[in-house]
Short mmCIF file of C-alpha atoms in Angstrom, two decimals:
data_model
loop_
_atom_site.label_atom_id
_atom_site.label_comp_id
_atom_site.label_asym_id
_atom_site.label_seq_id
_atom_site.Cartn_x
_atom_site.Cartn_y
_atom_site.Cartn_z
CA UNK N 200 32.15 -6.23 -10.75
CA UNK N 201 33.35 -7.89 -14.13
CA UNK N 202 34.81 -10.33 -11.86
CA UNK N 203 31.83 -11.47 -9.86
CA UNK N 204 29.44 -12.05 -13.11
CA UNK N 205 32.31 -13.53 -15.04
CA UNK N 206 31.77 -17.82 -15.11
CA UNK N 207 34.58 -20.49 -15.90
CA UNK N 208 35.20 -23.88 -15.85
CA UNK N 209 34.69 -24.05 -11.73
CA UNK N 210 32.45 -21.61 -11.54
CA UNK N 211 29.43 -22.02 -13.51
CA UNK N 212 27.13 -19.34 -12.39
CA UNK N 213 27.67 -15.46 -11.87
CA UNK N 214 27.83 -14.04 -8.30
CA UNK N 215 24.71 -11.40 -9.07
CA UNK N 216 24.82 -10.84 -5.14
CA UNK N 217 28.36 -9.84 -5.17
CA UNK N 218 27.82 -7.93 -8.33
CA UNK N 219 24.58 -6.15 -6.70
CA UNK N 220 26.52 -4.64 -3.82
CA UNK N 221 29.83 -3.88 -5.80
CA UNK N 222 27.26 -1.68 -7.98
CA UNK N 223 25.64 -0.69 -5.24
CA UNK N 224 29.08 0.92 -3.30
CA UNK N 225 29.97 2.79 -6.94
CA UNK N 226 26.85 4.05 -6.66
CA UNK N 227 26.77 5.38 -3.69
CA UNK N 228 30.15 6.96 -4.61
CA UNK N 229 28.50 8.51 -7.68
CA UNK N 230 25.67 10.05 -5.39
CA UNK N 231 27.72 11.69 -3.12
CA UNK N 232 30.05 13.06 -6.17
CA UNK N 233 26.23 14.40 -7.73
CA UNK N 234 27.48 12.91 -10.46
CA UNK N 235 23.87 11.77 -11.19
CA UNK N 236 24.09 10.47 -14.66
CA UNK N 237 26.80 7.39 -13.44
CA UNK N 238 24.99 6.70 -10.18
CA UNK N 239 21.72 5.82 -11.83
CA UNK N 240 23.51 3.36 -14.53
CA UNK N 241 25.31 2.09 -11.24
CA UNK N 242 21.84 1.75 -9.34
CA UNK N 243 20.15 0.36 -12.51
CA UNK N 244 23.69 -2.52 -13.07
CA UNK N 245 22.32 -3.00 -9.17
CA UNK N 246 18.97 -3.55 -10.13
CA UNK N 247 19.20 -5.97 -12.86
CA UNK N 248 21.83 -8.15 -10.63
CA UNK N 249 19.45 -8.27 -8.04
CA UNK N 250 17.17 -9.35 -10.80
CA UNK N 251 18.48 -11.93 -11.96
CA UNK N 252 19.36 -13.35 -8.26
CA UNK N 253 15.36 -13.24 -7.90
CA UNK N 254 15.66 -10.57 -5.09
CA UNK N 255 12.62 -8.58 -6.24
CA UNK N 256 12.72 -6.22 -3.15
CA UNK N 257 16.43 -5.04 -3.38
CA UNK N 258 15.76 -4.87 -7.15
CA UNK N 259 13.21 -3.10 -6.88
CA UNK N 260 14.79 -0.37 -4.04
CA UNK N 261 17.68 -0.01 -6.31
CA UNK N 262 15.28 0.72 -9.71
CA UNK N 263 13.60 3.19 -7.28
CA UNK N 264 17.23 4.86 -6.45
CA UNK N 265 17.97 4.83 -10.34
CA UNK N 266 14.60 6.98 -10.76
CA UNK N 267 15.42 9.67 -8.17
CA UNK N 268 18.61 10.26 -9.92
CA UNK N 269 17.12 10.95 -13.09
CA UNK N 270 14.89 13.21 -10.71
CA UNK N 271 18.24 15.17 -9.91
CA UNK N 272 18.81 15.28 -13.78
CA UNK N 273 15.42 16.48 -14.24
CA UNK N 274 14.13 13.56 -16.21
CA UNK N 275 10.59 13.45 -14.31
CA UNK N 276 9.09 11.05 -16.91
CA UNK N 277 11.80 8.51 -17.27
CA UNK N 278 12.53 9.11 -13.48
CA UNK N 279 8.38 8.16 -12.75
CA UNK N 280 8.73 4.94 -15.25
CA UNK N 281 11.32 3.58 -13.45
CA UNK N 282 9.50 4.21 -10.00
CA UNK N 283 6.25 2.58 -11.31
CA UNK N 284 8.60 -0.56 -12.04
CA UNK N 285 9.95 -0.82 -9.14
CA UNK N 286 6.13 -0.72 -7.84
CA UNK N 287 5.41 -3.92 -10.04
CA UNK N 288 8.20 -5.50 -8.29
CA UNK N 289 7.30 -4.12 -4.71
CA UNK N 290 3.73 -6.19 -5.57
CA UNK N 291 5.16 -9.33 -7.16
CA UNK N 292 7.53 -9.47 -3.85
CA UNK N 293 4.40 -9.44 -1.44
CA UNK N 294 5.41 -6.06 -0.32
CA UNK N 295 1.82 -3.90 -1.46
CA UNK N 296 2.38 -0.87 1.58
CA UNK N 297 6.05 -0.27 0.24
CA UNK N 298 4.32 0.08 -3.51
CA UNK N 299 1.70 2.02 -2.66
CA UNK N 300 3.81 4.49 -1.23
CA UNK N 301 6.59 4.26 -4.51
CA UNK N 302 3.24 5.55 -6.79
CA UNK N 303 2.47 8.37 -4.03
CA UNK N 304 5.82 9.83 -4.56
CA UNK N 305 6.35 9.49 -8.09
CA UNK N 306 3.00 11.27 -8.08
CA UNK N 307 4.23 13.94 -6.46
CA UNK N 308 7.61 13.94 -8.48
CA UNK N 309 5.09 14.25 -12.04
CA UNK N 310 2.28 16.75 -10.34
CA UNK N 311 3.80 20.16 -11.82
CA UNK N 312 4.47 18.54 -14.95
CA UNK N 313 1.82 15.74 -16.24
CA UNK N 314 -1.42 16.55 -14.15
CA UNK N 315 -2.82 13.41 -15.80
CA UNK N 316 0.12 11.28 -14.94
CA UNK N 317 0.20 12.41 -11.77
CA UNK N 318 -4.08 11.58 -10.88
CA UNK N 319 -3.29 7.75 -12.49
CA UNK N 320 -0.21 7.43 -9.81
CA UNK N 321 -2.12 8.86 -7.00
CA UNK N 322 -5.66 6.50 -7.73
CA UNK N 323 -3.08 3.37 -8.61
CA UNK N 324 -1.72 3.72 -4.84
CA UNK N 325 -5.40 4.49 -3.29
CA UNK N 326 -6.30 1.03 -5.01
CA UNK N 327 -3.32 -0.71 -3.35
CA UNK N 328 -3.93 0.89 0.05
CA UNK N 329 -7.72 -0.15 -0.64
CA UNK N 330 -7.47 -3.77 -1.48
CA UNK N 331 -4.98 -4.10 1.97
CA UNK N 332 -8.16 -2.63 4.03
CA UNK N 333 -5.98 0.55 4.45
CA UNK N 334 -8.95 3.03 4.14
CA UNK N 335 -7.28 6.46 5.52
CA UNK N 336 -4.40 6.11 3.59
CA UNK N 337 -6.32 5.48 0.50
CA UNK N 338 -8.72 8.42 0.75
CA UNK N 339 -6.28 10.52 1.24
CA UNK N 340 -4.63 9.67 -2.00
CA UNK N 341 -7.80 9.50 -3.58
CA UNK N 342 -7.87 13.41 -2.11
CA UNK N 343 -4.93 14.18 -3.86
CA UNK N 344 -6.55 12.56 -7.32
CA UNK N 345 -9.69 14.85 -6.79
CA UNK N 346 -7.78 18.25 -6.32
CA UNK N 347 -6.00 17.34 -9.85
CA UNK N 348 -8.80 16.27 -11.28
CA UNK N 349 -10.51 19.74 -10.72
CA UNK N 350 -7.51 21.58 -11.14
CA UNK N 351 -7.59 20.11 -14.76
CA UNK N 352 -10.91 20.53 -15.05
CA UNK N 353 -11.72 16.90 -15.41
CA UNK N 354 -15.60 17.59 -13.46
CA UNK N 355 -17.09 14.55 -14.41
CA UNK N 356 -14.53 12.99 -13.18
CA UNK N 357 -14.15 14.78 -9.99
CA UNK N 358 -17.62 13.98 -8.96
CA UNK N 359 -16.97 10.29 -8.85
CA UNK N 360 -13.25 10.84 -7.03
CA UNK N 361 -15.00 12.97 -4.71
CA UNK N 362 -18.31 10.34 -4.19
CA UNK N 363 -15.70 7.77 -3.57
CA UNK N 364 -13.86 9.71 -0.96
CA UNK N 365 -17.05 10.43 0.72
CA UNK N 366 -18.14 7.09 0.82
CA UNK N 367 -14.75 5.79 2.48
CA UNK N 368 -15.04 8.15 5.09
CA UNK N 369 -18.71 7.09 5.64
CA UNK N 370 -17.48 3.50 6.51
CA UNK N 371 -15.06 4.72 8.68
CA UNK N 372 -17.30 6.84 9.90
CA UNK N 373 -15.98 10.12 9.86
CA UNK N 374 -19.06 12.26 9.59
CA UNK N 375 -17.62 15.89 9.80
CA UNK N 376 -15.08 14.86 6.76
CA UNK N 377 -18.08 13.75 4.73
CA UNK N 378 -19.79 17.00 5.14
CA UNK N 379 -16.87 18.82 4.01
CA UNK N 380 -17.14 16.24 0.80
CA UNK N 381 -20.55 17.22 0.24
CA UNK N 382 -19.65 20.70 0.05
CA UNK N 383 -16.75 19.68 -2.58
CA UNK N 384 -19.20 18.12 -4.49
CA UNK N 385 -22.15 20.30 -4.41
CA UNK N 386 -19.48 23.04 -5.51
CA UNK N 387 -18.32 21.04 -8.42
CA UNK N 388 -21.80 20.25 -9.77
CA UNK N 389 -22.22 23.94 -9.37
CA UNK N 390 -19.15 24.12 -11.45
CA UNK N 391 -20.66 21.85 -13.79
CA UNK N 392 -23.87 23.95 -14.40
CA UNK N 393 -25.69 21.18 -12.85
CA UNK N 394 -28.12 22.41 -10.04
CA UNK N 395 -30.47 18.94 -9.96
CA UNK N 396 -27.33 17.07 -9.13
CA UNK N 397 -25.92 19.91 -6.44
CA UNK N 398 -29.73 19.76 -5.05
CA UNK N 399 -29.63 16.10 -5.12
CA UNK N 400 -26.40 15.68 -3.82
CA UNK N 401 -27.49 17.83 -0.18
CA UNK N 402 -30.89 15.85 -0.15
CA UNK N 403 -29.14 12.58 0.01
CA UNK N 404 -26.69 13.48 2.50
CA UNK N 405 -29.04 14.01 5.12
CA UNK N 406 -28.44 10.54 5.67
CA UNK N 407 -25.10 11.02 7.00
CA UNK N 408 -25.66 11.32 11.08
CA UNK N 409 -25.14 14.84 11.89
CA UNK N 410 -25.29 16.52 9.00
CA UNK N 411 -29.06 17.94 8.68
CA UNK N 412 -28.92 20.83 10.58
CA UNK N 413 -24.75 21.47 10.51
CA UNK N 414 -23.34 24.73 9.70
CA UNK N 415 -21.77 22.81 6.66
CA UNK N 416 -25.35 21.79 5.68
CA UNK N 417 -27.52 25.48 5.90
CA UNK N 418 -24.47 26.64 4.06
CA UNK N 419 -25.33 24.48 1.21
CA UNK N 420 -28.76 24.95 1.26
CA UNK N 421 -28.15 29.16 1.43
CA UNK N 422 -25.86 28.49 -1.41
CA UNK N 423 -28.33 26.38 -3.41
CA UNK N 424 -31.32 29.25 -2.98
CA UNK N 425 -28.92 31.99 -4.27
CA UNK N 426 -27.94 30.13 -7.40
CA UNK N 427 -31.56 28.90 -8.29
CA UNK N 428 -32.61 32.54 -7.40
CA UNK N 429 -29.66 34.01 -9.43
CA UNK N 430 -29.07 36.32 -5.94
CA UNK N 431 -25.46 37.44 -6.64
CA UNK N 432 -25.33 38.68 -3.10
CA UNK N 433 -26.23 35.48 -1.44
CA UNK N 434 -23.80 33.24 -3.41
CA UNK N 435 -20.77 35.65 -3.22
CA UNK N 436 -21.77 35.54 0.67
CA UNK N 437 -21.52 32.06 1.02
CA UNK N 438 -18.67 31.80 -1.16
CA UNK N 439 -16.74 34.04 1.46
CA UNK N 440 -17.87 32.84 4.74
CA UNK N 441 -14.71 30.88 6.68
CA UNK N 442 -16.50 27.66 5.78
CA UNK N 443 -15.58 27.66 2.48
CA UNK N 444 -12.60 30.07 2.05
CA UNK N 445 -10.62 27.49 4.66
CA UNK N 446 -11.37 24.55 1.95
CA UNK N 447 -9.00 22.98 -0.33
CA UNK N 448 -8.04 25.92 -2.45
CA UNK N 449 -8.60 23.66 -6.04
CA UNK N 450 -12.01 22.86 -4.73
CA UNK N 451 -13.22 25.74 -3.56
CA UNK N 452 -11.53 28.80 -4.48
CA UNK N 453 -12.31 27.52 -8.46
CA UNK N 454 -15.59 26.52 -8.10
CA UNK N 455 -16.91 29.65 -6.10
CA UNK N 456 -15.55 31.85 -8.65
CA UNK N 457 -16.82 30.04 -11.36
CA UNK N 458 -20.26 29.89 -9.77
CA UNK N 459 -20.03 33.90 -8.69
CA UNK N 460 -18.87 34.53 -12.97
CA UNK N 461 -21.87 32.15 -13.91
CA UNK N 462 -24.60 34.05 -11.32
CA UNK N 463 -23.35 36.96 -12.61
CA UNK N 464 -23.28 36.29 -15.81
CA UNK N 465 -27.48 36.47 -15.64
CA UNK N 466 -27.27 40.46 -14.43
CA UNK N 467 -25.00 41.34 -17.83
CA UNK N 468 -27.12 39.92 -20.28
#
């Protein structure tokens, strides 16, 4: 490898491409051994070689490899900054699908450990699926970013995620899925203590084709009554029909407890 960087008197510029794939077979070697620590200085050697030879894309695979073997060592943060440049270079190389899909899985590699990380990663992809017209593959990671988001507890910021969503799948028109976002959000304003917006939110969905008169739709306007009315019954019904119980659990299994505590909250004091 020393060899094919090192320049003399008839040869006045490094072989990086020779370099990239001697690094690249050592490695590989390192890999298999799960000796984890060499393989991602070999991948990163690979990287920069590829670098400097203006080969963004095989740099970029091989900064990608170096993160997933500080993933084996259990270095998620160092393993997600690598993985995010590698996603810059992805980009610069013209390459946006093969990006988009390097932040998805360092989101997932970060979700257990930096919620927050993990919600910028997913909503950085959506973007890039977004601005290449790729509308279901972005609202599904803009999905992912709204579970988080409530998970954390980030409401305010869940309501726009979830609006968003909702509006994708409007212009693709996929009508059932933006009921099921409705409920989401009318939960989460719930959550929030914010019955205008919940009431609001149901009033201007019965825009959406379909939707007045769905099961998703008296569901919401059952579960509206028994919070105004304080009727612990009523909400805790609702709350338990198959409707809701079969939602995303971060959306729905929070909220509706949250909402039953709140209701009943009214009958202690």
């Amino acid at each position: 490898m020393k060899k094919c960087l090192k320049t003399g008197f008839l040869k006045w510029k490094p072989d990086y491409d020779s370099a990239a794939s001697e690094y690249a077979k050592a490695a590989v070697a390192f890999k298999n051994a799960k000796q984890y620590d060499q393989a991602k200085d070999a991948f990163f050697k690979e990287a920069i070689s590829y670098e400097n030879n203006k080969a963004l894309f095989h740099a970029a695979k091989a900064y990608e490899q170096a993160g997933m073997m500080l993933k084996e060592m259990q270095k998620l943060p160092e393993a997600v900054q690598l993985i995010e440049k590698a996603s810059m270079m992805y980009l610069e190389n013209g390459t946006p699908d093969t990006a988009a899909m390097a932040l998805e899985r360092a989101g997932k590699l970060i979700e257990h450990v930096n919620l927050e990380k993990a919600v910028n990663l997913y909503q950085q992809s959506a973007s890039v699926f977004e601005n290449e017209e790729r509308l279901r593959q972005a609202v599904e990671l803009l999905g992912k970013a709204s579970r988080l988001l409530v998970r954390a507890r980030r409401l305010d910021e869940a309501v726009v995620s979830i609006l968003k969503e909702k509006n994708m799948y409007k212009e693709i028109e996929n009508y059932p899925t933006c009921y099921k976002k409705t409920i989401a959000q009318v939960l989460v304003h719930l959550h929030r203590n914010d019955f205008v917006a919940a009431e609001k939110c149901v009033r201007e969905s019965y825009s959406i084709p379909g939707f007045s008169g769905s099961e998703d739709c008296t569901a919401l306007e059952q579960l509206l009554e028994g919070y105004d009315q304080q009727d612990q019954d009523q909400v805790y019904d609702i709350c338990n029909s198959p409707l809701f119980k079969y939602m995303d659990n971060d959306v729905s299994a929070r909220s509706c407890n949250l909402i039953f505590i709140f209701i009943f909250s009214f009958f202690i004091y």
